[in-house]
XYZ file of C-alpha atoms in Angstrom:
114
model
C 31.659 -77.913 9.648
C 35.139 -77.292 8.254
C 35.121 -73.665 9.339
C 34.067 -74.666 12.847
C 37.147 -76.921 13.051
C 39.311 -73.999 11.979
C 37.741 -71.808 14.665
C 38.539 -74.430 17.309
C 42.160 -74.601 16.142
C 42.413 -70.815 16.533
C 40.772 -70.757 19.971
C 43.022 -73.544 21.244
C 46.071 -71.649 20.008
C 44.979 -68.412 21.677
C 44.514 -70.281 24.956
C 47.870 -72.046 24.849
C 50.111 -69.963 22.547
C 51.716 -73.268 21.485
C 52.938 -72.286 18.036
C 54.202 -75.741 17.110
C 50.831 -77.398 17.752
C 49.032 -74.579 15.938
C 51.209 -75.039 12.844
C 50.769 -78.826 12.961
C 46.982 -78.602 13.269
C 46.746 -75.921 10.576
C 48.895 -77.935 8.183
C 46.902 -81.077 8.918
C 43.670 -79.156 8.289
C 45.003 -77.861 4.965
C 46.122 -81.346 3.909
C 42.795 -82.934 4.898
C 40.868 -80.390 2.842
C 43.389 -80.305 -0.008
C 44.152 -76.632 0.557
C 47.341 -74.695 0.113
C 48.551 -73.624 3.580
C 49.383 -70.214 2.127
C 45.753 -69.740 1.127
C 44.672 -70.716 4.625
C 46.889 -68.113 6.335
C 44.536 -65.223 5.564
C 41.581 -66.995 7.159
C 43.653 -67.982 10.177
C 44.942 -64.443 10.614
C 41.428 -63.020 10.352
C 40.006 -65.472 12.897
C 42.877 -64.899 15.318
C 42.441 -61.121 15.106
C 38.676 -61.406 15.551
C 38.959 -63.614 18.634
C 41.763 -61.518 20.172
C 39.605 -58.416 19.804
C 36.550 -60.216 21.142
C 38.520 -61.388 24.185
C 39.841 -57.880 24.851
C 36.281 -56.561 24.762
C 34.923 -59.514 26.782
C 32.234 -60.202 24.184
C 29.451 -62.506 25.284
C 28.512 -65.789 23.667
C 25.413 -64.127 22.191
C 27.464 -61.378 20.537
C 29.905 -63.913 19.090
C 26.969 -65.862 17.651
C 25.486 -62.685 16.197
C 28.816 -61.724 14.601
C 29.296 -65.198 13.130
C 25.857 -64.964 11.522
C 26.825 -61.574 10.064
C 29.932 -63.236 8.605
C 27.688 -65.702 6.780
C 27.546 -68.669 9.156
C 24.149 -70.335 9.415
C 22.511 -70.252 12.836
C 23.567 -73.791 13.789
C 27.248 -73.220 12.966
C 27.178 -69.823 14.645
C 25.847 -71.494 17.818
C 28.637 -74.080 17.687
C 31.289 -71.367 17.326
C 29.716 -69.332 20.138
C 29.619 -72.403 22.395
C 33.262 -73.099 21.622
C 34.026 -69.449 22.417
C 32.247 -69.777 25.755
C 34.163 -72.969 26.568
C 37.481 -71.176 25.943
C 36.452 -67.769 27.344
C 38.094 -68.029 30.757
C 41.427 -69.188 29.339
C 41.270 -66.497 26.643
C 40.546 -63.788 29.203
C 43.469 -64.914 31.335
C 45.734 -64.904 28.314
C 44.699 -61.399 27.313
C 45.103 -60.145 30.895
C 48.549 -61.745 31.006
C 49.519 -59.874 27.846
C 48.175 -56.532 29.058
C 49.278 -56.477 32.696
C 53.040 -56.897 32.172
C 53.007 -54.043 29.661
C 51.584 -51.606 32.190
C 53.964 -49.346 34.006
C 53.664 -49.563 37.810
C 53.444 -45.774 38.173
C 49.998 -45.378 36.591
C 48.807 -48.333 38.670
C 49.983 -46.606 41.846
C 48.122 -43.441 40.896
C 44.938 -45.494 40.553
C 45.378 -46.845 44.064
C 46.024 -43.459 45.675
């Protein structure tokens, strides 16, 4: 269940972008499991990139579960991660849209409307 906790920390961060809380929770996780925070960074980075990409592609709960099983999670843990993904999906989608929309130039948007 440790990995599931790490997934939840990542999803909460992606929804809120609160760096301070993310660092606190990550450090607390590392301390609780007697891990070096430096060793944990690679896993955190990988999970964050996976979930950012999944949000950009609007992956379904079923696809997240399938991917987690391919990564070596057993079916029960994969279901828990997929359920957590579903619970955070709306906030993640809003966050991704908020990152994409400001970067768009208004001119291409106008051409789409005309």
